[in-house]
mmCIF file of C-alpha atoms in Angstrom:
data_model
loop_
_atom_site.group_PDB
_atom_site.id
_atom_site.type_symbol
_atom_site.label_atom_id
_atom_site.label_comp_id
_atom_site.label_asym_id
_atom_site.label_seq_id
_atom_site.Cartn_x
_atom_site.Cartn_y
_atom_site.Cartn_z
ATOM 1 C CA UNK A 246 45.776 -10.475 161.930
ATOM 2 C CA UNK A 247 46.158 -13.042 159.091
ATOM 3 C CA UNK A 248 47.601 -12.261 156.045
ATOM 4 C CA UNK A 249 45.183 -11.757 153.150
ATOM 5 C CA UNK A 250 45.422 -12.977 149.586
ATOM 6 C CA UNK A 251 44.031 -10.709 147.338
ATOM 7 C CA UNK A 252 45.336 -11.639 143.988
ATOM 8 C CA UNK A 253 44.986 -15.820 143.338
ATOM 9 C CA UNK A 254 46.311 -17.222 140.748
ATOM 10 C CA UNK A 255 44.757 -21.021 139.455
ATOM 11 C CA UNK A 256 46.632 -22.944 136.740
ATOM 12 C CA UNK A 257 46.032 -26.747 135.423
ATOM 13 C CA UNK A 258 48.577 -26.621 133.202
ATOM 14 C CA UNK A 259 48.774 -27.851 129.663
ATOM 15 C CA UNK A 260 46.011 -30.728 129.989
ATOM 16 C CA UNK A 261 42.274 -30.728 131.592
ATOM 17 C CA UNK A 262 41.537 -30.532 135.104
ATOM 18 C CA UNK A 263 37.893 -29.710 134.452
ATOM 19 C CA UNK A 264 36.526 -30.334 138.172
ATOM 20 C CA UNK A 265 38.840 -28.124 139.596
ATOM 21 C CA UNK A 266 38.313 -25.167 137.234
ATOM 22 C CA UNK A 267 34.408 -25.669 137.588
ATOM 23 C CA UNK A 268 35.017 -26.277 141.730
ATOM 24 C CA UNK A 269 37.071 -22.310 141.547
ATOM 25 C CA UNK A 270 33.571 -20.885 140.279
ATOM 26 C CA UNK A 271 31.859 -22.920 142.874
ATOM 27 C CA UNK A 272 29.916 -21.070 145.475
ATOM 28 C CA UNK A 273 31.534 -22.564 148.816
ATOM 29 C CA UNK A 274 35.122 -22.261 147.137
ATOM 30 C CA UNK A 275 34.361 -18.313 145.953
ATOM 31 C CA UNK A 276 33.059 -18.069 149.876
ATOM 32 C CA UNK A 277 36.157 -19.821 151.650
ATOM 33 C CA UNK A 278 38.829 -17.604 149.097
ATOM 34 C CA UNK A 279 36.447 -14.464 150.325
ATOM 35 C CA UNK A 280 37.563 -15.618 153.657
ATOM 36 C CA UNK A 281 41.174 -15.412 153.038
ATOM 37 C CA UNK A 282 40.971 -11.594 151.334
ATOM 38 C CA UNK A 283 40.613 -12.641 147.761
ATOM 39 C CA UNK A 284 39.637 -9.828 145.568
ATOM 40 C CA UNK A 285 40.673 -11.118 142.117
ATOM 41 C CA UNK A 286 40.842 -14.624 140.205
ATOM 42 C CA UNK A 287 42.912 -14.922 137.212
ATOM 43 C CA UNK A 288 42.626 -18.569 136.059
ATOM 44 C CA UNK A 289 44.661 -20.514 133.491
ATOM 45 C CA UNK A 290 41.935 -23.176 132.075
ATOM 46 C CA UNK A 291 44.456 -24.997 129.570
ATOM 47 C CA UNK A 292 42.099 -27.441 127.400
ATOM 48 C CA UNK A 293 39.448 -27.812 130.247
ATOM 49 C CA UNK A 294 35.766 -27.734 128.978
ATOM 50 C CA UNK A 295 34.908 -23.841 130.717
ATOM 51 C CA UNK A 296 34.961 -20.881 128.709
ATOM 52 C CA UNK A 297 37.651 -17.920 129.023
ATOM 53 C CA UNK A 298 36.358 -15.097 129.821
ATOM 54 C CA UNK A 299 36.249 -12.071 131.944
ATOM 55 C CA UNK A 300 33.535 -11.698 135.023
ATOM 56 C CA UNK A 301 32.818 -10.713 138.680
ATOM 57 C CA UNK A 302 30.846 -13.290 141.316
ATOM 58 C CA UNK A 303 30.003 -12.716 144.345
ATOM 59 C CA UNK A 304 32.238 -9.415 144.525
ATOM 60 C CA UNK A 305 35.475 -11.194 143.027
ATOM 61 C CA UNK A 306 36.981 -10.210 139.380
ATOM 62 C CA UNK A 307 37.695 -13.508 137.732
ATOM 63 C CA UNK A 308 39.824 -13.442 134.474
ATOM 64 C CA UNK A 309 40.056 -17.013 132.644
ATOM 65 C CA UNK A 310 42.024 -17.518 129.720
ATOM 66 C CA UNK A 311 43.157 -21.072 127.745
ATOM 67 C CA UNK A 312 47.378 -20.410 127.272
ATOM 68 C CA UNK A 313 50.159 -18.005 127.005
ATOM 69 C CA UNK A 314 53.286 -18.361 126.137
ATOM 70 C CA UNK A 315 54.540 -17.842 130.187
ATOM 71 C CA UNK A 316 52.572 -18.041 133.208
ATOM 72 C CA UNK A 317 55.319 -16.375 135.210
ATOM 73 C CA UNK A 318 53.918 -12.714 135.125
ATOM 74 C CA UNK A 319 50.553 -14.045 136.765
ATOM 75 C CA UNK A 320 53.184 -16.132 139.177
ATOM 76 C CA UNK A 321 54.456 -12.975 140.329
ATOM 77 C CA UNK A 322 51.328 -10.978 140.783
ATOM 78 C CA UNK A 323 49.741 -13.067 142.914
ATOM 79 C CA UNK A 324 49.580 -13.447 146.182
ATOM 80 C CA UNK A 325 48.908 -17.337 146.448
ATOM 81 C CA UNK A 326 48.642 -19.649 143.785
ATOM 82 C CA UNK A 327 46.457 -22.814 143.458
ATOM 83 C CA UNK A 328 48.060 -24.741 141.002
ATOM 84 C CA UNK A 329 47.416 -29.010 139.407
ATOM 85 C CA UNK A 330 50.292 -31.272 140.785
ATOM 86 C CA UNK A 331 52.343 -31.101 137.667
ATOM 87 C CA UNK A 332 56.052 -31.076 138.620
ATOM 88 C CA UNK A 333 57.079 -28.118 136.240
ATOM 89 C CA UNK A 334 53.967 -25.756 137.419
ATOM 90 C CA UNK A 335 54.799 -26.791 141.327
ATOM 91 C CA UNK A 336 58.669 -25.624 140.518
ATOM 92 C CA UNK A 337 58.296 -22.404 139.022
ATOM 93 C CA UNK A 338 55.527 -21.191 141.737
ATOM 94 C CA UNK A 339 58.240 -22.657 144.311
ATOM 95 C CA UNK A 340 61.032 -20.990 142.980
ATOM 96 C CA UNK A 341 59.173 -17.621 142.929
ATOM 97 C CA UNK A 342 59.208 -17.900 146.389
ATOM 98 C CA UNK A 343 54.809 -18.276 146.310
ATOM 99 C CA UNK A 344 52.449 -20.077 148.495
ATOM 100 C CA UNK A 345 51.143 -22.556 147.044
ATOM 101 C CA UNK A 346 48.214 -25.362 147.216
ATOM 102 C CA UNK A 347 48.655 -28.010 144.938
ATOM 103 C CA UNK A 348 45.572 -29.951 144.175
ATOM 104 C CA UNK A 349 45.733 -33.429 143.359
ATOM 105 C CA UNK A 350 43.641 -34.745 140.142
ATOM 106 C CA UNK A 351 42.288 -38.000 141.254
ATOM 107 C CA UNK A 352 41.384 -38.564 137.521
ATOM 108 C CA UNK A 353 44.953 -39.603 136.472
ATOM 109 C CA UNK A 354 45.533 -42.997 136.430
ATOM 110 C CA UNK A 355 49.471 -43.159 137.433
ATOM 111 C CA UNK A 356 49.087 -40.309 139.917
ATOM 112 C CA UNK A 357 53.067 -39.838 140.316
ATOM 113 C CA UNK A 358 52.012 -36.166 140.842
ATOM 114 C CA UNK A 359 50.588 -37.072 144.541
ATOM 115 C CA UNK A 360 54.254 -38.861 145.560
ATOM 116 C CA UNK A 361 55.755 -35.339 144.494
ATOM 117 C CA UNK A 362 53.310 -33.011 146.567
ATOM 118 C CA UNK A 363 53.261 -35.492 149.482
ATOM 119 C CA UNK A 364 57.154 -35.214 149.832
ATOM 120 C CA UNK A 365 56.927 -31.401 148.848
ATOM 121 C CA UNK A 366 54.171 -31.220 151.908
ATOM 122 C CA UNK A 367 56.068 -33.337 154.087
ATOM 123 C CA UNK A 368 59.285 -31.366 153.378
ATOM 124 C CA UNK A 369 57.038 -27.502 154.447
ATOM 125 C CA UNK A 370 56.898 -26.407 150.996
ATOM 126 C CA UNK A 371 53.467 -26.151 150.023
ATOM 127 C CA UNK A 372 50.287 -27.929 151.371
ATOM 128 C CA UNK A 373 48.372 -30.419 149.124
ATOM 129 C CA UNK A 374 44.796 -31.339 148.852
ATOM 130 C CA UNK A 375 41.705 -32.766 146.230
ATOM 131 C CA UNK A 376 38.448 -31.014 145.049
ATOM 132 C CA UNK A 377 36.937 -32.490 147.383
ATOM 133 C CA UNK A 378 38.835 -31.152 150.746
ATOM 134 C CA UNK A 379 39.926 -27.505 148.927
ATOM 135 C CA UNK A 380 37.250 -25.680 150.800
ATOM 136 C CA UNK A 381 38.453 -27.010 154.301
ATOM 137 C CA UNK A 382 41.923 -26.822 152.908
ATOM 138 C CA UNK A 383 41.391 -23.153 152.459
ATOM 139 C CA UNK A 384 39.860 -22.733 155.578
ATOM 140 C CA UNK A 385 42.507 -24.157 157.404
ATOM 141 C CA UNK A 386 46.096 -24.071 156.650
ATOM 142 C CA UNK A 387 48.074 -20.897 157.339
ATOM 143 C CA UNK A 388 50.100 -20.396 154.390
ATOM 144 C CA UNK A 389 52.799 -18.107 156.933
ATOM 145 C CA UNK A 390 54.159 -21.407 158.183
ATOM 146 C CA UNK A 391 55.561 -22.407 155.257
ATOM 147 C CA UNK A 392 58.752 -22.939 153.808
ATOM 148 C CA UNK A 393 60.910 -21.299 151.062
ATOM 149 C CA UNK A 394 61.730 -23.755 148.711
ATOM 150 C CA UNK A 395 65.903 -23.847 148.647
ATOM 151 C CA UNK A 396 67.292 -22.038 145.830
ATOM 152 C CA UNK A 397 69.052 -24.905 143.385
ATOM 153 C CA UNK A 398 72.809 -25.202 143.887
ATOM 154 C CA UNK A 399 74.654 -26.108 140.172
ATOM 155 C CA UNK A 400 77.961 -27.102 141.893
ATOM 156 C CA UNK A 401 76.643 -30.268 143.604
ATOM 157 C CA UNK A 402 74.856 -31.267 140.415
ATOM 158 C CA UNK A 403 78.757 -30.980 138.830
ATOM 159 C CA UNK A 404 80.305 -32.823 141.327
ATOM 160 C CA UNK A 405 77.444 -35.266 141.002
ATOM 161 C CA UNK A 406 78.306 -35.491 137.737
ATOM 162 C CA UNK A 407 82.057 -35.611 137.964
ATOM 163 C CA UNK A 408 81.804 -39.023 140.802
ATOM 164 C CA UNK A 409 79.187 -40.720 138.256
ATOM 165 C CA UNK A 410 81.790 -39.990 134.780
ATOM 166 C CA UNK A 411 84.972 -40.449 136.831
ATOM 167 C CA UNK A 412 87.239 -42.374 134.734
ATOM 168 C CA UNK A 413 89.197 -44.846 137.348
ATOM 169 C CA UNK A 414 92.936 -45.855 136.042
ATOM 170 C CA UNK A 415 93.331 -49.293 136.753
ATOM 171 C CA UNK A 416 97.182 -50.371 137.372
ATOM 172 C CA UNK A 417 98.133 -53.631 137.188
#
């Protein structure tokens, strides 16, 4: 039996990312995360142009909200999150040990946010997709396969550090 997904959590981050927050409250998306178990929607809207708010569609309790001062609690809760390609959102889910589905805003002009969920795709991490495939996305991917995102190691940053500053005596 799959594994269902009750709680979702959806954030864009500090900026807009109106299509995909209007594309959550879509009809075929609320159908395909009906598929998967979801029971509850708690969406972080940042500055797009929908209103926060509490409501139920089609069965599911959505919550919406602008900001708070963490998103880490709703991290937590959830039991996938569906977050904008922004490389601080797509750590913290990651190091929470979270499924994720990153989805791509097409809107940006230098779209360095696609090279960093390609490689974080390509590497099992999480799976990556647009508004326009996140309904076949959904439908599709089995979130079991992938994997945990490896836990960051300080001692090979300091010995990074230490062969970069390494002060070389020259003898003549």
């Amino acid at each position: 039996m799959p594994k269902l997904y009750n709680r979702i959590f959806i954030t864009v981050g500090t900026t807009r990312f109106d299509l995909l927050c209007e594309y959550m409250l879509s009809p075929a998306v609320i159908h395909a995360l009906k598929e998967i178990g979801c029971k509850e929607v708690v969406i972080q809207i940042g500055n797009s142009d929908v209103d926060p708010g509490n409501f139920t569609k089609n069965e599911i309790k959505f919550t919406l909200y602008r900001f708070k001062d963490s998103i880490l609690e709703d991290i937590k809760k959830a039991d996938l999150v569906i977050s904008h390609a922004g490389a601080g959102s797509c750590l913290e889910v990651l190091e929470e040990k979270k499924p994720l589905l990153v989805v791509v805003n097409e809107d940006l002009m230098d779209n360095h946010q696609l090279e960093l969920a390609e490689q974080l795709q390509i590497d099992g991490h999480l799976y990556y997709c647009t508004c326009d495939t996140l309904v076949n996305t959904l439908n599709v991917v089995d979130f079991e396969l992938l994997r945990p995102f490896p836990k960051a190691n300080p001692i090979l940053f300091v010995r990074y550090l230490d062969d970069i500053f390494r002060v070389y005596k020259n003898i003549d």
